[in-house]
Amino acid sequence: MEKERRWTEKYRHLLQAFYFAFTNGYARGYTNGMIFTGKSKYLCVPGLNCYSCPGAIGACPIGSLQAILGSNTYRISLYVSGMLALFGVFFGRLVCGFLCPFGLVQDLLYKIPFPIKKKNLPAHNQLKYLRYVILAVFVILLTSLIHDVTGTGIPWFCEWICPSGTLLAGVPLMILNPEFREAIGFQFFWKMGILLVIMLGSVAYYRPFCKYLCPLGAIYGVFNPVSTYRLVIDKEKCVNCGSCQKACLMDIRTNQTPNSPDCIRCLKCVSACPTGAIDSSWNIARSKFESRLLSEEENSPNPEVTKTTLLAILTIIAGLATMVSTFKYNLDGVLVYHFSGLTSGRGVLAYMLVTLFKGIVSFFMIITGYKLFINRNDENAVHRFREQTRMILKFVIIIVIAGIASLFADLSLLSVMFNAILICPFPIIGLPLLASAASSTDKLVQGKGSAVLWWIVFVLLAVVTSYIAYISTVIILAG
Amino acid sequence: MSEKKRKTITISLIVLSLVMIVSGAVRGEPFAVFNKAIKVCMQCIGIG
Ligand code: SF4
Ligand code: SF4
Ligand code: SF4
């Protein structure tokens, strides 16, 4: 585990760089000075990554939040706030440590040798609250309250502060596109000034923008104490030596406030701790899980490992395909129906419920398949899997009933409903049966023919699942 | 904060955020996000 900890810290910049390249990898943008227009821009990326960056394939969460707050149609954002909360509750500021381009830029700048190297600006303890002020005033209040003649609010944070937008979008587009160059004026110089001050500041001080100014970091920080990723201190091991705070460039007394809103999850403290007292909740959960598996493996080896493995893989693929089709097909479908006015409000609501249930089914299928795969050596896993898939099957029955009920509300949904409710979660019908037949002690189908029957049902299900997976892939590729 | 309380908060927040995303999607917010994200934002690049 010790080796692993150091690995994560050592290769953090590599992970940051890979992530940056992946989410800003639209190469044509950099050659023709335009931006990506594909459907992935319906979704926000977790970090402060300008959507006007020529390579960006996703939307910036702070930009999107302001777009909705300032729009004359919506005013309040549920979709973007929901996505921010979801990132926050899963990762907290792990996003800052690993998944933010502007965090990476500041990390690299701090590596440049310079006579003055300090963690904090003077008045650090007061200044660190500035990021909440920027979130409240520039992102939310000004954008929501000040409107132009069309009733639209401008994104104040983007317009007057955001250095990520200037660096990732402004500078490359000015270089690549002469039309934009002609429009340069006071505002551009103002934003360049802010960018330069932050970049020069980052050489002497560690991540000044993240510490004092970033509204996105402010949001994720609030989630640090309750996110699934947390730092955990082993009080038995901690000798209160202070090495963690010494190593921490965000200047946090880690052993006292391991989940401080200021912590960007860079994991320097984890490497620095001489007694290995700091660990992450994810690591602890994994270790617990592995030791449980190990003991279970020793206790009851499963003679039908191959079948169990195949079953697990089939379930995961079926779940993934169902999930993709839910998002790409059902969700698109419901929005098109809603806005084209082709169907009544009640019809859309029923269809939305079907979509929601289908999303839940797909999620459970993936989790169940994954658990079966991990526990494939444990004979009891197959029994558990059978019970779980039966539960999921009940959900599918609800989907079918809700789907049929929605047809009563609105018959025009018939064509999409057929696909939505029947085809995608179909493989789940055969899974409990296969699970029973795969288990050597719990056979529904006894006798000599059972092995042959198992393979026939398995192949049938595999064909259906592959077909669905194929269609889902085609849908994704078609954009 | 007790472990149980924290778990309850985490799970409630996951559910709440999923409900928010779905409700936002029904209102059509993703279209607004998409439309903003596929055009060069003049404010972001400093000429708005
Ligand atoms: S604080 Fe803001 S800029 Fe810094 S890493 Fe986090 S999201 Fe990125
Ligand atoms: S470095 Fe480790 S042992 Fe030292 S105070 Fe921090 S957590 Fe405790
Ligand atoms: S406490 Fe400091 S060193 Fe540890 S992960 Fe957080 S920011 Fe990094």
Coordinates of C-alpha atoms and ligand atoms in Angstrom, one line a residue:
Chain A
M1 CA 0.0 0.0 0.0
E2 CA 2.9 2.3 0.8
K3 CA 4.3 1.8 -2.6
E4 CA 0.9 2.5 -4.2
R5 CA 0.5 5.7 -2.2
R6 CA 3.8 7.1 -3.5
W7 CA 2.8 6.0 -7.0
T8 CA -0.4 8.0 -7.0
E9 CA 1.4 11.2 -5.8
K10 CA 4.3 10.7 -8.2
Y11 CA 2.1 10.2 -11.3
R12 CA -0.6 12.7 -10.4
H13 CA 0.7 15.2 -13.0
L14 CA 0.8 12.5 -15.6
L15 CA -2.9 11.7 -14.8
Q16 CA -3.7 15.4 -14.9
A17 CA -2.0 15.7 -18.3
F18 CA -3.8 12.6 -19.8
Y19 CA -7.1 13.9 -18.6
F20 CA -6.4 17.3 -20.0
A21 CA -5.4 15.8 -23.4
F22 CA -8.5 13.6 -23.4
T23 CA -11.0 16.4 -22.6
N24 CA -9.3 18.9 -24.9
G25 CA -8.4 16.5 -27.7
Y26 CA -10.4 17.9 -30.6
A27 CA -7.4 18.3 -32.8
R28 CA -9.1 20.1 -35.7
G29 CA -10.0 23.0 -33.4
Y30 CA -6.4 23.8 -33.0
T31 CA -5.8 23.9 -36.8
N32 CA -8.8 25.9 -38.0
G33 CA -9.4 28.2 -35.0
M34 CA -12.9 27.0 -34.4
I35 CA -14.5 24.9 -31.5
F36 CA -16.0 21.5 -31.2
T37 CA -19.8 21.2 -31.8
G38 CA -20.4 17.5 -31.0
K39 CA -23.1 16.2 -28.6
S40 CA -20.7 15.6 -25.7
K41 CA -21.1 19.3 -25.1
Y42 CA -24.5 18.6 -23.6
L43 CA -22.5 17.4 -20.6
C44 CA -20.3 19.4 -18.2
V45 CA -16.7 18.4 -17.5
P46 CA -15.9 18.5 -13.8
G47 CA -13.0 21.0 -13.9
L48 CA -12.7 24.6 -14.9
N49 CA -12.3 23.9 -18.6
C50 CA -13.5 26.6 -20.9
Y51 CA -15.9 25.4 -23.6
S52 CA -14.5 27.9 -26.0
C53 CA -11.1 26.2 -25.9
P54 CA -10.6 24.9 -29.5
G55 CA -10.1 21.4 -28.3
A56 CA -12.7 21.1 -25.5
I57 CA -15.2 18.3 -25.9
G58 CA -17.4 19.1 -22.9
A59 CA -19.0 22.2 -21.3
C60 CA -17.5 24.2 -18.5
P61 CA -19.7 23.8 -15.4
I62 CA -19.2 27.5 -14.2
G63 CA -19.9 28.8 -17.7
S64 CA -22.9 26.6 -18.1
L65 CA -24.3 27.6 -14.7
Q66 CA -24.1 31.3 -15.6
A67 CA -25.6 30.5 -19.0
I68 CA -28.7 29.1 -17.3
L69 CA -28.8 31.7 -14.5
G70 CA -28.7 34.4 -17.1
S71 CA -31.1 32.9 -19.6
N72 CA -34.4 34.5 -19.9
T73 CA -36.1 31.1 -20.1
Y74 CA -34.8 29.3 -17.0
R75 CA -33.2 31.6 -14.4
I76 CA -32.7 28.7 -12.0
S77 CA -30.4 25.8 -12.9
L78 CA -31.4 22.3 -11.9
Y79 CA -29.4 20.4 -14.5
V80 CA -26.0 22.1 -14.1
S81 CA -26.4 22.4 -10.3
G82 CA -27.3 18.7 -10.2
M83 CA -24.2 17.8 -12.2
L84 CA -22.0 20.0 -9.9
A85 CA -23.5 18.3 -6.9
L86 CA -23.0 14.8 -8.4
F87 CA -19.3 15.6 -9.1
G88 CA -19.0 17.1 -5.7
V89 CA -20.5 14.2 -3.8
F90 CA -18.5 11.6 -5.6
F91 CA -15.1 13.4 -5.8
G92 CA -15.2 16.6 -3.7
R93 CA -12.0 18.5 -4.6
L94 CA -10.3 15.4 -6.0
V95 CA -11.4 17.1 -9.2
C96 CA -9.0 20.0 -8.3
G97 CA -6.1 17.6 -7.6
F98 CA -6.6 15.4 -10.7
L99 CA -9.2 16.7 -13.2
C100 CA -8.7 20.4 -13.7
P101 CA -6.6 21.9 -16.5
F102 CA -6.1 25.2 -14.7
G103 CA -5.0 23.3 -11.5
L104 CA -2.4 21.5 -13.6
V105 CA -1.2 24.8 -15.1
Q106 CA -0.6 26.3 -11.7
D107 CA 1.1 23.1 -10.4
L108 CA 3.6 23.3 -13.3
L109 CA 4.2 27.0 -12.8
Y110 CA 5.1 26.4 -9.2
K111 CA 7.8 24.0 -10.3
I112 CA 9.7 26.8 -12.0
P113 CA 12.7 27.7 -9.8
F114 CA 12.3 31.1 -8.2
P115 CA 14.0 32.7 -5.2
I116 CA 10.8 33.3 -3.4
K117 CA 8.7 30.1 -2.8
K118 CA 5.8 30.5 -0.4
K119 CA 2.7 28.5 0.3
N120 CA 0.4 31.4 1.0
L121 CA -0.2 35.1 0.3
P122 CA -0.1 37.4 3.4
A123 CA -3.6 37.5 5.0
H124 CA -4.2 34.0 3.7
N125 CA -6.8 33.2 6.4
Q126 CA -9.0 36.1 5.3
L127 CA -8.3 35.9 1.6
K128 CA -9.3 32.3 1.3
Y129 CA -13.0 33.4 1.8
L130 CA -12.8 35.5 -1.3
R131 CA -13.6 32.6 -3.5
Y132 CA -17.1 32.3 -1.8
V133 CA -17.6 36.0 -2.5
I134 CA -16.7 35.6 -6.2
L135 CA -19.1 32.6 -6.4
A136 CA -21.9 34.5 -4.8
V137 CA -21.4 37.9 -6.5
F138 CA -19.9 37.2 -9.9
V139 CA -21.3 33.8 -10.7
I140 CA -24.7 34.0 -9.2
L141 CA -25.9 37.5 -8.2
L142 CA -24.7 39.8 -11.0
T143 CA -25.5 37.2 -13.7
S144 CA -29.0 36.5 -12.3
L145 CA -30.0 40.1 -11.5
I146 CA -28.6 42.3 -14.2
H147 CA -30.3 41.8 -17.6
D148 CA -30.0 43.4 -21.0
V149 CA -33.0 44.4 -23.2
T150 CA -33.7 40.8 -24.1
G151 CA -33.8 39.8 -20.5
T152 CA -30.5 37.9 -20.7
G153 CA -27.8 38.2 -18.0
I154 CA -24.1 38.1 -19.1
P155 CA -21.7 35.7 -17.5
W156 CA -19.8 38.1 -15.2
F157 CA -17.2 35.7 -13.9
C158 CA -16.3 34.6 -17.5
E159 CA -16.3 38.2 -18.7
W160 CA -14.2 39.9 -16.0
I161 CA -12.2 37.2 -14.1
C162 CA -11.9 33.6 -15.4
P163 CA -8.2 33.1 -16.3
S164 CA -8.9 29.6 -17.5
G165 CA -11.1 31.0 -20.3
T166 CA -8.4 33.6 -21.3
L167 CA -5.6 31.0 -21.3
L168 CA -7.4 28.0 -22.9
A169 CA -9.8 29.8 -25.2
G170 CA -8.8 33.5 -25.6
V171 CA -5.1 33.1 -26.3
P172 CA -5.4 30.2 -28.8
L173 CA -8.4 31.7 -30.6
M174 CA -6.7 35.0 -31.0
I175 CA -3.6 33.3 -32.4
L176 CA -5.6 31.1 -34.8
N177 CA -8.5 33.3 -35.9
P178 CA -7.8 36.8 -37.4
E179 CA -11.5 37.8 -37.0
F180 CA -11.3 37.6 -33.3
R181 CA -8.0 39.5 -33.3
E182 CA -9.7 42.5 -34.9
A183 CA -12.2 42.7 -32.0
I184 CA -9.5 43.0 -29.2
G185 CA -10.2 45.9 -26.8
F186 CA -10.0 47.0 -23.1
Q187 CA -11.7 43.8 -21.9
F188 CA -9.2 41.5 -23.5
F189 CA -6.3 43.4 -22.0
W190 CA -8.0 43.4 -18.6
K191 CA -8.5 39.6 -18.7
M192 CA -4.9 39.1 -20.0
G193 CA -3.7 41.3 -17.0
I194 CA -5.6 39.0 -14.6
L195 CA -4.2 35.9 -16.2
L196 CA -0.6 37.2 -16.2
V197 CA -0.8 38.3 -12.5
I198 CA -2.2 34.8 -11.6
M199 CA 0.4 33.0 -13.7
L200 CA 3.3 35.0 -12.3
G201 CA 1.9 34.7 -8.8
S202 CA 1.7 30.9 -9.3
V203 CA 5.5 30.8 -9.7
A204 CA 6.1 32.1 -6.2
Y205 CA 2.9 31.0 -4.4
Y206 CA 1.2 27.6 -4.7
R207 CA -2.1 27.7 -6.6
P208 CA -3.2 31.2 -5.7
F209 CA -6.2 31.1 -8.0
C210 CA -7.5 27.8 -6.4
K211 CA -6.8 29.1 -2.9
Y212 CA -8.4 32.5 -3.2
L213 CA -10.5 33.0 -6.3
C214 CA -12.0 29.9 -7.9
P215 CA -15.8 29.6 -7.5
L216 CA -15.7 26.0 -8.7
G217 CA -13.2 25.0 -6.0
A218 CA -15.4 26.8 -3.5
I219 CA -18.4 24.6 -4.5
Y220 CA -16.5 21.3 -4.5
G221 CA -14.8 22.2 -1.2
V222 CA -18.2 22.2 0.6
F223 CA -18.6 18.6 -0.4
N224 CA -15.2 17.5 0.9
P225 CA -16.5 16.2 4.3
V226 CA -19.3 14.2 2.7
S227 CA -18.0 13.1 -0.6
T228 CA -17.3 9.4 -1.3
Y229 CA -13.6 10.3 -1.6
R230 CA -12.3 11.5 1.8
L231 CA -9.0 11.4 3.7
V232 CA -9.1 9.2 6.8
I233 CA -6.6 9.5 9.7
D234 CA -5.7 6.5 11.7
K235 CA -5.5 8.0 15.2
E236 CA -3.6 5.0 16.5
K237 CA -0.8 5.5 14.0
C238 CA -0.7 9.4 14.0
V239 CA 2.2 10.6 16.2
N240 CA 1.2 14.3 15.7
C241 CA 4.6 15.1 14.1
G242 CA 3.2 17.8 11.7
S243 CA 4.9 16.3 8.6
C244 CA 1.5 16.4 6.8
Q245 CA 1.1 20.1 7.2
K246 CA 4.7 20.8 6.3
A247 CA 4.2 18.8 3.0
C248 CA 0.8 20.4 2.3
L249 CA 1.1 23.3 -0.1
M250 CA -2.5 24.3 0.7
D251 CA -1.3 24.6 4.3
I252 CA -3.8 22.3 6.0
R253 CA -3.2 20.5 9.3
T254 CA -4.3 17.3 7.7
N255 CA -4.4 15.1 10.9
Q256 CA -6.8 17.6 12.4
T257 CA -8.9 18.6 9.4
P258 CA -8.4 15.9 6.8
N259 CA -11.5 17.0 4.9
S260 CA -11.0 20.7 5.0
P261 CA -12.8 22.6 2.2
D262 CA -9.3 23.9 1.2
C263 CA -7.9 20.4 0.5
I264 CA -7.4 19.7 -3.2
R265 CA -6.6 16.0 -2.7
C266 CA -3.1 16.2 -4.1
L267 CA -2.0 13.4 -1.7
K268 CA 1.3 15.0 -0.8
C269 CA 0.4 14.5 2.9
V270 CA -0.3 10.8 2.4
S271 CA 3.3 10.3 1.0
A272 CA 4.8 12.6 3.7
C273 CA 3.3 10.9 6.7
P274 CA 6.1 8.8 8.3
T275 CA 3.7 6.4 10.0
G276 CA 1.2 5.8 7.1
A277 CA -1.6 7.3 9.2
I278 CA -3.4 9.0 6.3
D279 CA -5.3 7.0 3.8
S280 CA -8.3 7.6 1.5
S281 CA -11.8 6.3 2.0
W282 CA -11.6 4.7 -1.5
N283 CA -8.4 2.9 -0.6
I284 CA -9.7 1.7 2.7
A285 CA -13.0 0.4 1.1
R286 CA -11.0 -1.5 -1.5
S287 CA -8.7 -3.1 1.1
K288 CA -11.6 -4.2 3.2
F289 CA -13.3 -5.6 0.1
E290 CA -10.2 -7.4 -1.0
S291 CA -9.6 -9.0 2.4
R292 CA -13.2 -10.1 2.6
L293 CA -12.8 -11.7 -0.9
L294 CA -9.7 -13.4 0.2
S295 CA -11.3 -15.0 3.2
E296 CA -14.4 -15.9 1.2
E297 CA -12.2 -17.4 -1.5
E298 CA -10.5 -19.6 1.0
N299 CA -13.8 -20.7 2.5
S300 CA -15.9 -21.8 -0.5
P301 CA -14.3 -22.2 -3.9
N302 CA -16.8 -22.2 -6.7
P303 CA -16.7 -25.1 -9.1
E304 CA -18.6 -23.2 -11.8
V305 CA -16.2 -20.3 -12.2
T306 CA -16.3 -20.1 -16.0
K307 CA -20.1 -20.0 -16.2
T308 CA -20.2 -17.4 -13.4
T309 CA -17.6 -15.3 -15.1
L310 CA -19.4 -15.4 -18.4
L311 CA -22.7 -14.5 -16.7
A312 CA -21.0 -11.6 -15.0
I313 CA -19.5 -10.2 -18.2
L314 CA -22.9 -10.6 -20.0
T315 CA -24.7 -8.7 -17.3
I316 CA -22.2 -5.9 -17.3
I317 CA -22.4 -5.5 -21.1
A318 CA -26.2 -5.7 -21.0
G319 CA -26.3 -3.1 -18.3
L320 CA -23.9 -0.7 -20.1
A321 CA -25.8 -1.1 -23.3
T322 CA -29.1 -0.4 -21.5
M323 CA -27.6 2.7 -19.8
V324 CA -26.3 4.1 -23.1
S325 CA -29.6 3.5 -24.8
T326 CA -31.4 5.1 -21.9
F327 CA -29.3 8.3 -22.1
K328 CA -28.9 8.5 -25.8
Y329 CA -32.3 7.2 -26.9
N330 CA -34.9 7.7 -24.2
L331 CA -33.7 11.0 -22.9
D332 CA -33.3 12.4 -26.4
G333 CA -36.7 11.0 -27.2
V334 CA -38.4 12.6 -24.3
L335 CA -36.9 16.0 -24.9
V336 CA -37.8 15.9 -28.6
Y337 CA -41.4 14.9 -27.7
H338 CA -41.6 17.5 -25.0
F339 CA -40.4 20.4 -27.2
S340 CA -42.0 19.5 -30.4
G341 CA -45.4 19.5 -28.6
L342 CA -46.2 16.1 -30.2
T343 CA -47.5 14.7 -26.9
S344 CA -49.4 15.8 -23.8
G345 CA -47.6 16.6 -20.5
R346 CA -48.9 13.4 -18.9
G347 CA -47.5 11.3 -21.7
V348 CA -44.1 12.9 -21.3
L349 CA -44.2 12.4 -17.5
A350 CA -45.0 8.7 -17.9
Y351 CA -42.3 8.3 -20.5
M352 CA -39.9 10.1 -18.2
L353 CA -40.7 7.7 -15.4
V354 CA -40.0 4.8 -17.7
T355 CA -36.7 6.4 -18.6
L356 CA -35.8 6.9 -15.0
F357 CA -36.6 3.3 -14.1
K358 CA -34.7 2.1 -17.1
G359 CA -31.7 4.1 -15.9
I360 CA -32.0 2.5 -12.5
V361 CA -32.2 -1.0 -14.0
S362 CA -29.1 -0.4 -16.1
F363 CA -27.2 0.9 -13.1
F364 CA -28.2 -2.1 -11.0
M365 CA -27.3 -4.5 -13.8
I366 CA -23.8 -3.1 -14.0
I367 CA -23.3 -3.2 -10.2
T368 CA -24.7 -6.7 -9.9
G369 CA -22.6 -8.0 -12.8
Y370 CA -19.5 -6.3 -11.3
K371 CA -20.1 -7.8 -7.9
L372 CA -20.6 -11.3 -9.4
F373 CA -17.3 -10.9 -11.4
I374 CA -15.4 -9.8 -8.3
N375 CA -16.9 -12.7 -6.3
R376 CA -16.8 -15.3 -9.1
N377 CA -14.9 -17.7 -7.0
D378 CA -17.5 -17.7 -4.2
E379 CA -20.2 -20.2 -4.7
N380 CA -22.7 -18.1 -2.8
A381 CA -22.2 -15.2 -5.2
V382 CA -24.3 -17.0 -7.8
H383 CA -27.2 -17.4 -5.3
R384 CA -27.0 -13.7 -4.4
F385 CA -26.8 -12.8 -8.0
R386 CA -30.0 -14.8 -8.6
E387 CA -31.9 -12.9 -5.9
Q388 CA -30.6 -9.6 -7.1
T389 CA -31.5 -10.2 -10.7
R390 CA -35.0 -11.3 -9.6
M391 CA -35.3 -7.9 -7.9
I392 CA -34.2 -6.1 -11.0
L393 CA -36.7 -8.2 -13.0
K394 CA -39.4 -6.7 -10.8
F395 CA -38.2 -3.3 -11.8
V396 CA -38.5 -4.3 -15.4
I397 CA -42.0 -5.4 -14.8
I398 CA -42.8 -1.9 -13.4
I399 CA -41.2 -0.4 -16.5
V400 CA -43.5 -2.5 -18.7
I401 CA -46.6 -1.6 -16.7
A402 CA -45.6 2.1 -16.6
G403 CA -45.0 2.0 -20.4
I404 CA -48.3 0.5 -21.1
A405 CA -50.0 2.9 -18.8
S406 CA -48.4 5.8 -20.6
L407 CA -49.9 4.6 -23.8
F408 CA -53.3 5.1 -22.3
A409 CA -52.3 8.7 -21.6
D410 CA -51.0 9.3 -25.1
L411 CA -51.0 6.8 -27.9
S412 CA -48.5 8.9 -30.0
L413 CA -45.8 7.5 -27.8
L414 CA -46.3 4.0 -29.1
S415 CA -43.4 3.8 -31.5
V416 CA -40.8 5.0 -29.1
M417 CA -42.2 3.2 -26.1
F418 CA -41.8 -0.1 -27.8
N419 CA -38.1 0.3 -28.1
A420 CA -37.8 2.0 -24.7
I421 CA -39.5 -0.5 -22.6
L422 CA -39.1 -3.8 -24.3
I423 CA -35.9 -4.1 -26.2
C424 CA -33.2 -2.7 -24.0
P425 CA -33.6 -4.4 -20.5
F426 CA -34.6 -7.6 -22.2
P427 CA -31.6 -9.7 -21.3
I428 CA -32.5 -9.3 -17.6
I429 CA -35.4 -11.7 -18.1
G430 CA -33.0 -14.7 -18.7
L431 CA -30.4 -13.8 -16.1
P432 CA -32.0 -15.3 -12.9
L433 CA -32.7 -18.5 -14.8
L434 CA -29.1 -18.7 -16.0
A435 CA -27.9 -18.0 -12.5
S436 CA -29.9 -20.9 -11.1
A437 CA -28.7 -23.2 -13.8
A438 CA -25.1 -22.1 -13.4
S439 CA -25.0 -23.0 -9.7
S440 CA -24.1 -26.6 -9.0
T441 CA -26.1 -26.8 -5.8
D442 CA -29.1 -24.7 -6.7
K443 CA -30.3 -26.0 -10.1
L444 CA -33.7 -25.1 -11.4
V445 CA -33.0 -27.3 -14.3
Q446 CA -31.6 -30.6 -13.1
G447 CA -30.3 -33.6 -15.0
K448 CA -28.1 -34.3 -17.9
G449 CA -29.8 -31.8 -20.3
S450 CA -29.2 -28.8 -18.0
A451 CA -25.7 -28.1 -19.2
V452 CA -26.8 -28.0 -22.8
L453 CA -29.8 -25.9 -22.0
W454 CA -27.6 -23.5 -20.0
W455 CA -25.4 -22.9 -23.1
I456 CA -28.4 -22.5 -25.4
V457 CA -30.0 -19.9 -23.2
F458 CA -26.6 -18.2 -22.7
V459 CA -25.9 -18.0 -26.4
L460 CA -29.4 -16.6 -27.1
L461 CA -28.9 -13.9 -24.4
A462 CA -25.4 -13.2 -25.6
V463 CA -26.7 -12.6 -29.2
V464 CA -29.5 -10.3 -28.0
T465 CA -27.0 -8.4 -25.7
S466 CA -24.4 -8.1 -28.5
Y467 CA -27.1 -6.7 -30.8
I468 CA -28.1 -4.1 -28.2
A469 CA -24.5 -3.2 -27.5
Y470 CA -23.9 -2.9 -31.2
I471 CA -26.9 -0.6 -31.7
S472 CA -25.9 1.5 -28.7
T473 CA -22.4 1.9 -30.1
V474 CA -23.8 2.9 -33.5
I475 CA -26.0 5.5 -31.7
I476 CA -23.0 6.9 -29.9
L477 CA -20.8 7.0 -33.0
A478 CA -23.6 8.7 -35.0
G479 CA -23.4 11.4 -32.3
Chain B
M1 CA -20.1 13.6 12.4
S2 CA -20.9 9.9 12.9
E3 CA -20.2 7.5 10.0
K4 CA -23.9 6.7 9.7
K5 CA -25.0 10.3 9.5
R6 CA -22.3 11.0 6.9
K7 CA -23.4 8.0 4.8
T8 CA -27.0 9.2 5.0
I9 CA -26.0 12.7 3.8
T10 CA -23.9 11.3 1.0
I11 CA -26.6 9.0 -0.3
S12 CA -29.3 11.7 0.0
L13 CA -27.1 14.0 -1.9
I14 CA -26.5 11.5 -4.7
V15 CA -30.3 10.9 -5.0
L16 CA -31.0 14.7 -4.9
S17 CA -28.4 15.5 -7.6
L18 CA -29.8 12.7 -9.9
V19 CA -33.3 14.1 -9.4
M20 CA -32.1 17.6 -10.2
I21 CA -30.3 16.4 -13.3
V22 CA -33.4 14.6 -14.6
S23 CA -35.8 17.5 -13.7
G24 CA -33.4 19.9 -15.4
A25 CA -33.3 17.7 -18.4
V26 CA -37.1 17.7 -18.6
R27 CA -37.1 21.5 -18.5
G28 CA -34.8 21.5 -21.5
E29 CA -31.7 22.9 -19.8
P30 CA -29.3 20.6 -21.6
F31 CA -30.2 22.4 -24.9
A32 CA -29.3 25.8 -23.4
V33 CA -26.0 24.4 -22.1
F34 CA -25.3 22.8 -25.5
N35 CA -26.2 25.9 -27.4
K36 CA -23.9 28.0 -25.2
A37 CA -21.1 25.4 -25.4
I38 CA -20.9 25.0 -29.2
K39 CA -20.6 28.7 -30.0
V40 CA -17.4 30.7 -29.2
C41 CA -18.2 32.6 -26.0
M42 CA -17.2 36.2 -26.5
Q43 CA -17.0 36.9 -22.8
C44 CA -14.8 33.9 -22.2
I45 CA -12.2 35.0 -24.8
G46 CA -12.3 38.6 -23.7
I47 CA -14.1 40.4 -26.5
G48 CA -17.7 40.2 -25.3
Ligands
SF4_1 S1 -9.9 25.4 -7.5 FE1 -10.8 25.8 -9.5 S2 -9.1 26.1 -10.9 FE2 -8.3 25.2 -9.0 S3 -8.2 23.0 -9.5 FE3 -10.2 23.4 -8.5 S4 -11.6 23.8 -10.1 FE4 -9.6 24.0 -11.0
SF4_2 S1 2.2 13.3 9.2 FE1 1.0 11.5 9.8 S2 1.8 11.1 11.8 FE2 2.4 13.2 11.3 S3 0.8 14.5 12.2 FE3 0.3 14.1 10.0 S4 -1.0 12.3 10.1 FE4 -0.1 12.4 12.0
SF4_3 S1 -4.3 17.9 3.0 FE1 -2.9 19.2 1.7 S2 -1.3 17.7 1.0 FE2 -3.0 16.5 1.8 S3 -4.3 16.1 0.0 FE3 -5.1 17.9 0.9 S4 -4.1 19.6 -0.1 FE4 -2.9 17.8 -0.6

